[in-house]
Coordinates of C-alpha atoms in Angstrom, one line a residue:
M130 CA 116.7 -51.0 222.7
S131 CA 119.6 -48.6 221.9
T132 CA 120.3 -46.0 218.7
A133 CA 124.4 -46.2 219.6
P134 CA 125.8 -49.0 217.4
F135 CA 129.3 -51.1 218.3
R136 CA 132.0 -49.9 216.0
G137 CA 134.6 -52.8 214.7
I138 CA 136.4 -53.4 211.7
A139 CA 134.8 -53.2 208.3
I140 CA 135.4 -56.3 206.4
Q141 CA 132.7 -56.7 203.6
P142 CA 130.3 -53.9 202.5
G143 CA 126.4 -54.5 202.7
L144 CA 123.7 -53.7 204.9
A145 CA 122.2 -56.9 206.6
T146 CA 119.8 -57.9 209.5
G147 CA 118.2 -60.9 211.1
P148 CA 118.1 -62.3 214.3
A149 CA 121.3 -63.3 216.1
W150 CA 122.7 -66.7 216.2
L151 CA 125.3 -67.7 218.9
P152 CA 127.4 -71.1 218.9
A153 CA 127.1 -73.0 221.9
A154 CA 129.7 -72.5 224.5
P155 CA 132.9 -75.3 224.2
A156 CA 132.3 -78.3 226.2
A157 CA 133.6 -78.6 229.7
G158 CA 137.2 -80.3 230.1
P159 CA 138.4 -82.8 227.7
G160 CA 138.3 -85.6 230.3
P161 CA 140.4 -88.4 231.6
A162 CA 143.4 -89.9 229.1
G163 CA 143.5 -93.6 228.1
T164 CA 146.8 -95.0 227.4
P165 CA 149.4 -93.1 225.3
A166 CA 148.5 -95.5 222.4
E167 CA 144.4 -95.1 222.8
E168 CA 145.0 -91.3 222.5
E169 CA 147.2 -91.5 219.4
A170 CA 145.0 -93.6 217.8
R171 CA 142.4 -91.1 218.8
W172 CA 144.2 -88.7 217.6
E173 CA 144.9 -89.8 214.0
Q174 CA 141.5 -90.9 213.5
A175 CA 140.6 -87.0 214.2
R176 CA 143.1 -85.6 212.0
Q177 CA 142.0 -88.0 209.4
T178 CA 138.3 -87.2 209.9
V179 CA 138.9 -83.3 209.7
A180 CA 141.2 -83.8 206.8
A181 CA 138.7 -85.8 204.5
H182 CA 135.9 -83.3 205.9
L183 CA 137.9 -80.5 204.7
A184 CA 138.9 -82.4 201.3
A185 CA 135.4 -82.7 200.7
L186 CA 134.8 -79.1 200.9
A187 CA 137.3 -78.2 198.7
R188 CA 135.7 -80.5 196.1
R189 CA 132.2 -78.7 196.5
E190 CA 133.6 -75.2 196.4
A191 CA 135.5 -73.1 194.0
G192 CA 137.7 -70.5 193.8
T193 CA 138.4 -68.9 196.9
G194 CA 136.2 -71.3 199.0
R195 CA 138.5 -74.3 197.7
E196 CA 141.5 -72.5 198.6
M197 CA 140.4 -71.9 202.0
A198 CA 139.2 -75.3 202.7
E199 CA 142.5 -76.6 201.4
A200 CA 144.6 -74.5 203.6
Q201 CA 142.8 -75.6 206.7
R202 CA 143.1 -79.3 205.2
L203 CA 146.9 -78.8 205.2
M204 CA 146.7 -77.3 208.7
A205 CA 145.1 -80.2 209.8
L206 CA 147.4 -82.5 208.9
D207 CA 150.7 -80.2 209.3
P208 CA 153.5 -82.5 210.7
S209 CA 154.8 -80.0 213.3
L210 CA 151.2 -80.1 214.9
D211 CA 151.0 -84.1 214.7
R212 CA 154.4 -84.4 216.1
Q213 CA 153.5 -81.8 219.1
V214 CA 150.2 -83.7 219.6
R215 CA 151.9 -87.0 219.9
D216 CA 154.5 -85.9 222.0
G217 CA 152.0 -84.7 224.6
V218 CA 150.1 -87.7 224.4
R219 CA 153.2 -90.0 225.3
Q220 CA 153.8 -87.4 228.0
G221 CA 150.5 -88.6 229.3
R222 CA 148.2 -85.9 228.3
S223 CA 144.7 -86.5 226.7
A224 CA 144.8 -85.8 222.7
P225 CA 142.5 -82.8 223.4
E226 CA 144.7 -81.5 226.0
A227 CA 147.8 -82.3 223.9
L228 CA 146.1 -80.5 220.8
Q229 CA 145.1 -77.6 223.2
A230 CA 148.5 -77.3 224.1
A231 CA 150.1 -77.5 220.8
A232 CA 147.9 -75.2 219.3
A233 CA 148.2 -72.4 221.6
G234 CA 151.8 -72.7 221.2
F235 CA 151.5 -72.4 217.2
A236 CA 149.0 -69.3 217.8
G237 CA 151.1 -67.5 220.2
A238 CA 154.4 -67.6 218.0
L239 CA 152.3 -66.2 214.9
R240 CA 150.5 -63.4 217.0
R241 CA 153.9 -62.5 218.1
L242 CA 154.9 -61.7 214.5
P243 CA 155.2 -57.7 213.4
E244 CA 152.9 -58.2 210.2
P245 CA 149.2 -58.3 210.7
Y246 CA 148.7 -60.9 207.9
W247 CA 150.5 -63.5 209.8
Q248 CA 149.1 -62.3 213.4
Q249 CA 145.7 -62.9 211.9
R250 CA 146.9 -66.5 210.7
A251 CA 146.6 -67.4 214.6
A252 CA 143.0 -67.4 214.1
D253 CA 143.3 -69.8 211.4
V254 CA 145.0 -72.2 213.6
E255 CA 142.8 -72.2 216.1
A256 CA 139.9 -72.4 213.7
V257 CA 141.7 -75.8 212.6
A258 CA 142.3 -76.8 216.2
G259 CA 138.7 -76.3 216.7
L260 CA 137.7 -78.5 214.0
L261 CA 139.9 -81.3 215.4
Q262 CA 138.6 -81.0 219.0
R263 CA 135.2 -81.4 217.5
A264 CA 136.0 -84.3 215.8
L265 CA 137.9 -85.6 218.9
A266 CA 134.3 -85.2 220.8
G267 CA 132.6 -87.3 217.9
A268 CA 130.2 -83.9 217.6
A269 CA 128.3 -82.5 214.6
P270 CA 128.6 -78.9 213.1
E271 CA 125.5 -76.7 214.6
T272 CA 122.6 -76.1 212.6
V273 CA 122.0 -72.5 211.9
P274 CA 118.5 -71.0 211.1
A275 CA 118.3 -69.4 207.3
G276 CA 118.6 -65.5 207.9
A277 CA 120.6 -65.6 211.1
V278 CA 123.5 -62.7 211.7
V279 CA 126.2 -65.0 213.2
C280 CA 127.5 -63.1 216.3
A281 CA 130.6 -65.1 217.7
G282 CA 134.0 -64.5 219.0
D283 CA 135.9 -65.7 216.1
L284 CA 135.4 -68.6 213.4
G285 CA 137.2 -70.2 210.9
P286 CA 136.6 -70.2 207.1
A287 CA 135.5 -74.0 207.3
W288 CA 133.1 -73.1 209.5
L289 CA 131.2 -70.7 206.8
L290 CA 131.7 -73.0 204.4
E291 CA 130.1 -76.0 205.9
R292 CA 126.6 -74.0 206.1
P293 CA 124.3 -74.0 202.9
P294 CA 124.9 -71.2 200.6
G295 CA 122.5 -68.0 201.7
T296 CA 122.0 -69.5 205.1
V297 CA 124.0 -66.7 207.2
A298 CA 122.8 -63.2 206.3
A299 CA 125.8 -61.6 208.0
L300 CA 128.9 -61.8 210.4
A301 CA 129.4 -60.0 213.4
L302 CA 132.6 -60.9 215.4
A303 CA 134.1 -59.9 218.4
E304 CA 137.6 -60.7 217.0
G305 CA 139.6 -61.3 214.1
G306 CA 140.8 -58.9 211.5
P307 CA 141.1 -57.9 207.7
A308 CA 143.5 -60.6 206.7
S309 CA 142.2 -63.8 208.3
H310 CA 141.5 -66.3 206.0
L311 CA 137.8 -66.1 207.1
A312 CA 137.9 -62.3 205.6
I313 CA 139.4 -62.9 202.5
L314 CA 136.4 -65.8 202.1
V315 CA 133.4 -63.3 203.3
R316 CA 134.8 -60.9 200.6
A317 CA 134.9 -63.3 197.7
L318 CA 131.0 -64.7 199.0
D319 CA 130.3 -60.9 199.0
L320 CA 128.9 -61.3 202.6
P321 CA 128.3 -58.4 205.1
A322 CA 130.7 -58.8 207.6
V323 CA 132.0 -56.8 210.6
F324 CA 135.2 -58.2 212.7
G325 CA 136.7 -56.5 216.3
L326 CA 133.8 -55.8 217.8
G327 CA 135.0 -56.6 221.1
P328 CA 133.8 -58.6 224.2
A329 CA 131.3 -55.5 225.1
F330 CA 129.4 -56.6 222.0
L331 CA 129.0 -60.3 222.7
A332 CA 128.0 -59.1 226.3
A333 CA 125.1 -57.1 224.6
V334 CA 123.7 -59.5 222.3
R335 CA 121.5 -62.3 223.2
P336 CA 119.9 -65.1 220.6
G337 CA 117.3 -63.7 219.1
S338 CA 118.5 -60.5 219.1
Q339 CA 117.7 -58.3 216.0
V340 CA 121.3 -57.3 214.9
W341 CA 122.1 -55.1 211.9
V342 CA 125.4 -55.1 210.1
E343 CA 126.6 -52.5 208.3
G344 CA 129.9 -53.8 206.7
G345 CA 131.4 -51.0 204.7
E346 CA 131.2 -48.6 208.1
G347 CA 132.0 -51.4 210.5
L348 CA 129.1 -50.6 212.6
V349 CA 126.6 -53.3 214.3
W350 CA 123.4 -52.4 216.1
V351 CA 121.9 -54.8 218.6
D352 CA 117.8 -54.4 219.0
P353 CA 118.0 -50.7 217.6
D354 CA 114.9 -48.5 218.6
P355 CA 112.4 -48.1 216.1
A356 CA 113.6 -44.7 214.8
T357 CA 116.9 -46.1 214.1
R358 CA 115.2 -49.0 212.7
R359 CA 113.4 -47.4 210.3
L360 CA 116.3 -45.4 209.1
L361 CA 118.6 -48.6 208.8
E362 CA 115.5 -50.0 206.8
A363 CA 115.5 -47.0 204.5
R364 CA 119.1 -47.3 203.5
R365 CA 118.7 -51.2 203.0
Q366 CA 116.2 -50.5 200.7
A367 CA 118.4 -47.6 198.9
A368 CA 121.2 -50.4 198.8
A369 CA 119.0 -52.7 197.0
R370 CA 118.9 -50.7 193.9
P371 CA 120.8 -52.2 191.1
A372 CA 124.4 -51.1 191.2
R373 CA 126.1 -49.1 188.4
A374 CA 127.5 -51.4 185.6
P375 CA 131.1 -51.3 185.0
G376 CA 132.4 -49.0 182.4
P377 CA 134.3 -45.9 183.0
A378 CA 134.0 -44.0 186.3
R379 CA 133.1 -40.5 186.3
T380 CA 131.2 -37.7 188.8
R381 CA 128.2 -36.2 187.7
D382 CA 130.2 -33.6 186.1
G383 CA 131.8 -35.9 184.0
T384 CA 135.5 -35.7 185.6
R385 CA 137.2 -39.2 184.9
I386 CA 138.0 -40.9 188.3
T387 CA 140.3 -44.2 187.7
V388 CA 139.1 -47.3 189.7
L389 CA 141.7 -49.9 190.4
A390 CA 141.3 -53.5 192.3
N391 CA 143.6 -54.4 195.1
L392 CA 144.8 -58.1 194.7
N393 CA 145.9 -60.6 197.7
R394 CA 147.3 -63.1 195.0
P395 CA 147.3 -63.5 191.0
E396 CA 144.0 -65.7 190.8
E397 CA 142.0 -63.0 192.0
A398 CA 142.7 -60.8 188.9
A399 CA 140.0 -62.2 186.8
A400 CA 137.4 -61.3 189.2
A401 CA 138.6 -57.9 189.4
F402 CA 138.7 -57.2 185.6
T403 CA 135.2 -58.7 185.4
A404 CA 133.8 -56.4 188.3
G405 CA 135.2 -53.4 186.0
A406 CA 138.6 -52.9 187.2
E407 CA 140.8 -50.7 185.1
G408 CA 143.9 -52.1 186.4
I409 CA 145.7 -53.5 189.7
G410 CA 146.5 -50.8 192.3
L411 CA 147.8 -53.1 194.2
L412 CA 149.4 -56.3 194.0
R413 CA 150.1 -57.6 197.8
T414 CA 153.3 -60.0 197.0
E415 CA 153.2 -61.7 200.4
F416 CA 151.8 -64.7 199.3
L417 CA 155.3 -65.6 197.7
W418 CA 156.5 -65.8 201.2
E419 CA 154.0 -68.2 202.7
D420 CA 155.9 -71.1 202.4
T421 CA 159.4 -69.9 202.4
D422 CA 161.6 -67.0 203.3
D423 CA 163.3 -66.8 199.8
P424 CA 160.7 -67.6 197.0
P425 CA 162.9 -67.9 193.8
E426 CA 163.2 -65.4 191.1
E427 CA 161.6 -67.6 188.6
V428 CA 158.8 -68.2 190.9
Q429 CA 158.1 -64.3 191.4
F430 CA 158.5 -63.9 187.9
Q431 CA 155.9 -66.3 186.7
A432 CA 153.3 -64.9 189.4
Y433 CA 153.8 -61.2 188.0
L434 CA 153.6 -62.2 184.1
A435 CA 150.3 -64.0 185.1
V436 CA 149.0 -61.0 186.3
A437 CA 150.6 -59.0 183.7
R438 CA 149.2 -61.3 181.1
Q439 CA 145.2 -61.3 182.4
A440 CA 145.7 -57.3 182.8
G441 CA 146.7 -57.0 179.2
S442 CA 147.3 -53.2 178.3
R443 CA 146.0 -52.0 181.9
P444 CA 148.3 -51.0 184.5
V445 CA 149.8 -53.0 187.3
T446 CA 151.1 -52.0 190.5
I447 CA 153.3 -54.3 192.5
R448 CA 154.3 -53.7 196.0
T449 CA 157.3 -55.1 197.5
F450 CA 157.5 -57.6 200.1
D451 CA 156.1 -56.3 203.6
Y452 CA 156.2 -58.8 206.5
G453 CA 159.3 -60.0 208.3
G454 CA 161.0 -63.3 206.9
D455 CA 163.4 -63.4 209.5
K456 CA 161.5 -64.9 212.5
S457 CA 163.7 -63.1 214.8
S458 CA 161.7 -60.0 214.5
A459 CA 159.1 -61.7 216.7
A460 CA 161.1 -60.9 219.7
E461 CA 160.6 -57.2 219.1
P462 CA 158.8 -55.5 222.1
N463 CA 156.4 -52.9 219.6
P464 CA 156.3 -55.0 216.4
F465 CA 153.9 -52.5 214.5
L466 CA 156.8 -49.5 215.0
G467 CA 159.7 -52.2 214.2
L468 CA 161.1 -53.9 210.9
R469 CA 158.2 -53.7 208.5
G470 CA 158.0 -52.5 205.0
I471 CA 160.9 -51.0 202.9
R472 CA 163.2 -51.7 206.4
L473 CA 163.0 -55.1 205.5
G474 CA 164.1 -54.6 202.1
F475 CA 167.0 -52.9 203.8
R476 CA 167.6 -55.7 206.1
H477 CA 167.8 -58.4 202.8
P478 CA 168.7 -56.3 200.2
A479 CA 169.7 -59.3 198.3
R480 CA 166.1 -60.7 198.5
L481 CA 164.9 -56.9 197.3
L482 CA 167.2 -57.2 194.4
I483 CA 165.7 -60.6 193.0
Q484 CA 162.2 -59.2 193.6
F485 CA 163.3 -56.0 191.8
R486 CA 164.5 -58.3 188.9
A487 CA 161.1 -60.5 188.8
I488 CA 159.4 -57.4 188.4
L489 CA 161.7 -56.2 185.4
R490 CA 161.6 -59.3 183.8
A491 CA 158.0 -59.6 183.9
A492 CA 157.5 -55.7 182.6
A493 CA 159.8 -57.1 179.7
A494 CA 157.5 -60.4 178.9
G495 CA 154.1 -59.3 179.4
P496 CA 151.9 -56.6 177.9
A497 CA 150.6 -54.7 180.8
P498 CA 152.6 -51.2 182.2
L499 CA 153.9 -52.5 185.6
R500 CA 154.5 -50.2 188.4
V501 CA 156.6 -51.2 191.4
M502 CA 155.9 -49.6 195.1
L503 CA 157.6 -49.4 198.2
P504 CA 155.7 -49.9 201.5
M505 CA 156.1 -48.2 204.7
V506 CA 158.8 -45.4 203.7
S507 CA 159.3 -42.6 206.2
T508 CA 162.1 -40.6 204.9
V509 CA 163.8 -39.4 201.6
E510 CA 166.8 -41.6 202.1
E511 CA 165.2 -44.7 202.1
V512 CA 163.8 -43.8 198.8
E513 CA 167.1 -43.1 197.6
A514 CA 168.7 -46.2 199.0
A515 CA 165.7 -48.1 197.5
R516 CA 166.5 -46.6 194.1
A517 CA 169.9 -47.6 194.1
I518 CA 169.0 -51.2 194.6
W519 CA 166.3 -50.5 191.8
E520 CA 169.1 -49.0 189.3
E521 CA 171.3 -52.3 190.0
A522 CA 168.5 -54.5 189.0
R523 CA 167.9 -52.4 185.9
R524 CA 171.3 -52.7 184.8
Q525 CA 171.1 -56.7 185.4
V526 CA 167.9 -56.4 183.0
P527 CA 168.7 -54.4 180.7
A528 CA 165.8 -55.4 178.4
A529 CA 163.3 -54.2 180.6
P530 CA 160.9 -51.3 179.6
P531 CA 160.6 -48.1 181.8
V532 CA 158.6 -48.9 184.9
A533 CA 157.4 -46.4 187.5
F534 CA 158.9 -46.4 190.6
G535 CA 156.4 -45.2 193.4
I536 CA 155.7 -45.3 197.5
M537 CA 153.1 -45.8 199.5
V538 CA 152.6 -43.4 201.6
E539 CA 151.5 -45.0 205.3
T540 CA 152.9 -42.9 207.7
P541 CA 152.5 -39.3 209.2
A542 CA 156.5 -38.5 208.9
A543 CA 155.8 -39.3 204.6
A544 CA 152.7 -37.4 204.4
L545 CA 154.3 -34.6 205.7
T546 CA 157.3 -34.7 203.8
A547 CA 155.4 -35.4 200.6
A548 CA 157.0 -32.2 198.7
A549 CA 160.3 -33.8 199.1
L550 CA 159.6 -37.4 198.6
A551 CA 157.6 -36.5 195.1
V552 CA 160.3 -35.2 193.6
R553 CA 162.3 -39.0 194.2
A554 CA 159.2 -41.0 193.1
D555 CA 156.9 -41.3 190.0
F556 CA 153.7 -41.7 191.8
F557 CA 152.1 -42.0 195.5
S558 CA 149.5 -44.4 196.5
I559 CA 148.3 -43.4 200.1
G560 CA 148.0 -46.8 202.3
S561 CA 145.3 -45.5 204.7
N562 CA 145.2 -48.7 207.1
D563 CA 148.5 -47.9 208.4
L564 CA 148.4 -44.2 207.9
V565 CA 145.3 -44.0 210.1
Q566 CA 146.6 -46.5 212.5
Y567 CA 149.6 -44.6 212.9
T568 CA 147.8 -40.8 213.0
L569 CA 145.6 -41.9 215.5
A570 CA 147.9 -44.5 217.6
V571 CA 145.3 -47.1 217.4
D572 CA 145.9 -50.5 216.3
R573 CA 143.5 -51.3 213.7
G574 CA 143.5 -55.3 214.6
N575 CA 143.1 -54.6 218.4
P576 CA 139.1 -55.0 219.1
A577 CA 139.8 -53.4 222.6
V578 CA 140.6 -49.6 220.5
A579 CA 138.8 -50.7 217.4
G580 CA 136.0 -47.9 217.9
L581 CA 138.7 -45.5 217.9
Y582 CA 139.9 -46.1 214.2
Q583 CA 138.3 -43.4 212.4
P584 CA 139.4 -43.0 208.9
Q585 CA 137.7 -39.7 208.6
H586 CA 139.4 -38.0 211.5
P587 CA 140.1 -34.5 210.4
A588 CA 144.0 -35.1 211.2
V589 CA 143.8 -37.9 208.7
L590 CA 142.1 -35.6 206.1
R591 CA 144.8 -33.1 206.4
L592 CA 147.5 -35.6 205.8
I593 CA 145.8 -36.9 203.1
R594 CA 145.3 -33.3 201.2
E595 CA 149.6 -32.5 202.2
V596 CA 149.7 -35.5 200.1
S597 CA 147.7 -34.6 197.4
R598 CA 148.7 -31.0 196.9
A599 CA 152.4 -31.9 196.8
A600 CA 151.8 -34.6 194.3
G601 CA 150.0 -31.9 192.1
A602 CA 152.9 -29.6 192.8
A603 CA 155.4 -32.2 191.4
G604 CA 153.2 -33.3 188.5
I605 CA 152.7 -37.0 189.7
A606 CA 149.6 -38.9 190.2
A607 CA 148.4 -39.3 193.9
G608 CA 145.8 -42.4 194.5
I609 CA 144.8 -44.6 197.8
C610 CA 144.8 -48.0 198.0
G611 CA 143.5 -48.6 201.6
E612 CA 140.2 -49.7 202.9
M613 CA 139.1 -45.8 202.7
G614 CA 139.7 -45.5 199.1
G615 CA 137.0 -48.3 198.5
D616 CA 134.1 -47.0 201.1
P617 CA 131.6 -44.9 198.8
A618 CA 130.8 -42.9 202.1
A619 CA 134.4 -41.3 201.5
A620 CA 134.5 -41.0 197.8
A621 CA 133.2 -37.4 197.9
L622 CA 135.6 -36.3 200.7
L623 CA 138.8 -38.0 199.0
I624 CA 138.2 -36.4 195.4
G625 CA 137.3 -33.4 197.1
L626 CA 140.7 -33.4 198.5
G627 CA 142.3 -33.6 195.1
L628 CA 142.3 -37.8 194.6
R629 CA 141.6 -38.7 191.5
E630 CA 142.7 -42.6 191.4
F631 CA 141.0 -45.5 193.8
S632 CA 142.0 -49.1 194.3
M633 CA 139.8 -51.4 196.6
S634 CA 138.6 -54.7 196.8
P635 CA 137.0 -55.8 193.5
S636 CA 133.9 -56.2 195.2
R637 CA 133.4 -52.6 196.2
L638 CA 134.1 -51.2 192.6
P639 CA 130.2 -51.2 191.3
A640 CA 128.6 -49.5 194.3
F641 CA 132.0 -47.3 194.4
Q642 CA 131.4 -46.0 190.6
G643 CA 127.8 -45.9 191.5
E644 CA 128.7 -43.4 194.3
L645 CA 130.7 -41.4 192.0
S646 CA 127.5 -39.9 189.8
R647 CA 126.0 -38.5 192.7
F648 CA 128.1 -35.2 192.6
T649 CA 130.3 -32.9 190.9
V650 CA 134.0 -32.3 191.7
T651 CA 132.9 -28.9 193.1
D652 CA 130.2 -30.5 195.5
A653 CA 133.1 -32.5 196.5
E654 CA 135.6 -29.9 197.1
A655 CA 133.0 -27.6 199.3
L656 CA 132.5 -30.7 201.3
A657 CA 136.1 -31.2 202.0
T658 CA 136.6 -27.9 202.7
T659 CA 134.2 -28.1 205.5
A660 CA 135.5 -31.3 207.1
L661 CA 139.1 -30.0 206.9
A662 CA 137.9 -27.6 209.5
A663 CA 135.6 -29.8 211.6
A664 CA 136.7 -30.0 215.4
G665 CA 136.6 -34.2 215.1
P666 CA 135.5 -37.5 213.2
D667 CA 131.8 -37.0 214.5
Q668 CA 131.6 -33.8 213.3
V669 CA 133.0 -35.0 209.7
K670 CA 130.4 -38.2 210.0
R671 CA 127.8 -35.8 210.1
L672 CA 128.7 -33.6 207.3
V673 CA 129.0 -36.9 204.9
D674 CA 125.7 -38.0 206.3
D675 CA 124.2 -34.8 205.1
F676 CA 126.1 -34.7 202.1
R677 CA 125.1 -37.8 200.9
R678 CA 121.2 -37.4 201.6
A679 CA 121.6 -34.2 199.9
H680 CA 122.8 -36.1 196.8
S681 CA 121.4 -39.3 196.9
A682 CA 120.6 -41.3 194.0
P683 CA 117.1 -40.1 192.6

């Protein structure tokens, strides 16, 4: 028994427990190859079997589940994968060997790309390859007992879709990241999940171990001692109380807090507004570049307009593209510090101009007030250069109404020069995921150092305070749109640091709003003052835990 939890990447909030279930180890070797003709026929049968299986899952599911199953079906039928497997077979390999080599090549190429979103697509390739290998072996899906906590290295969305609803209590994975297809699916299913726990977690867990998953904090306990178990059970019972109904969010003293939603694509907007979002604080636009390096302006315009129409009079903030369509960026020795965010816009100014025009056209055509936001800004020169392109786009779309022009504060450089940036921007939105990553020199997607990714580190809090103060002095709004911004445990800290606008995954909205009613702004400011003077993140966590116990719901 132990008290110390494993720390990973928080994927979906929720506290759940159950006996550990681990998938069976992969079968040994693929066996000898038949003739090339036999292996090609075997491969074709497997890919058609998997495609039909995924098509059936897509027909059964709705929304995100259908989208994930269809995406994996298309990957299973991918012509490039098919060609490489057939080439391998014709060179004398068995179909499983050829598939393994081809999938490894695709996954490796994705992992060398600079943007975590695309790196995490590698796991999706491997998941589809696993389905194809299962079909080649003639194996059936494994049975998972109801109420189990699934503990594994990594899984694909189809694995979860194959299980009856309610079977899995929670997911605890040694690998995986927040942008994977599985992560998107578990958020849609509201399934507590922690990824990136590292190999030490799998070494510690055994089939039947009692596992507790705290999805909101990224913590997992394996066979906790009785005292820890009692504490966790009390927290679970408290969390089971009905969440606050959607509506205007206020602290206990009536201070108004704006709660917005983060979207990965337009189809998620309806659920966000149903959950109580007062607008969209972050519309990621990378989905437009999934299948092409240059999505047409009209395609972009229609996508932005679709969200604007659903928003009505509520604001929508659109972030410019933040991944490298230029595949040569895969050769960068350190892509996390390379061609990202607005730097990509300057590498492709025509692409940025087109996106700006599409946003302005949507602002002119739709009812919602739109805002545009630049990612990964580090210098005032970058803001000025981007504004020059923006003004050119405005000249080309003269009918557009005023559109606020803001920046994401994601680098320590931007946070420390926020006063200078504030006079060149209409608003700030703190991208806490990258701000934490760059401040602490921790790759948030690397399981080996996931435990060092600590958003409540005093250094991070001091940077957030710097941004908040600079925005206040300049008379512009400052919000937060990273994972930290939707964490109820961080709400009081961030309000105490001066933030009043929070954007988060839609599923987090009710719990976050409920948290606000526990404390006053004066309470929050006192907590923040103490936390800013803390020596390290563990001390901050103790302060926050004590604060939440003292301000628990009646």
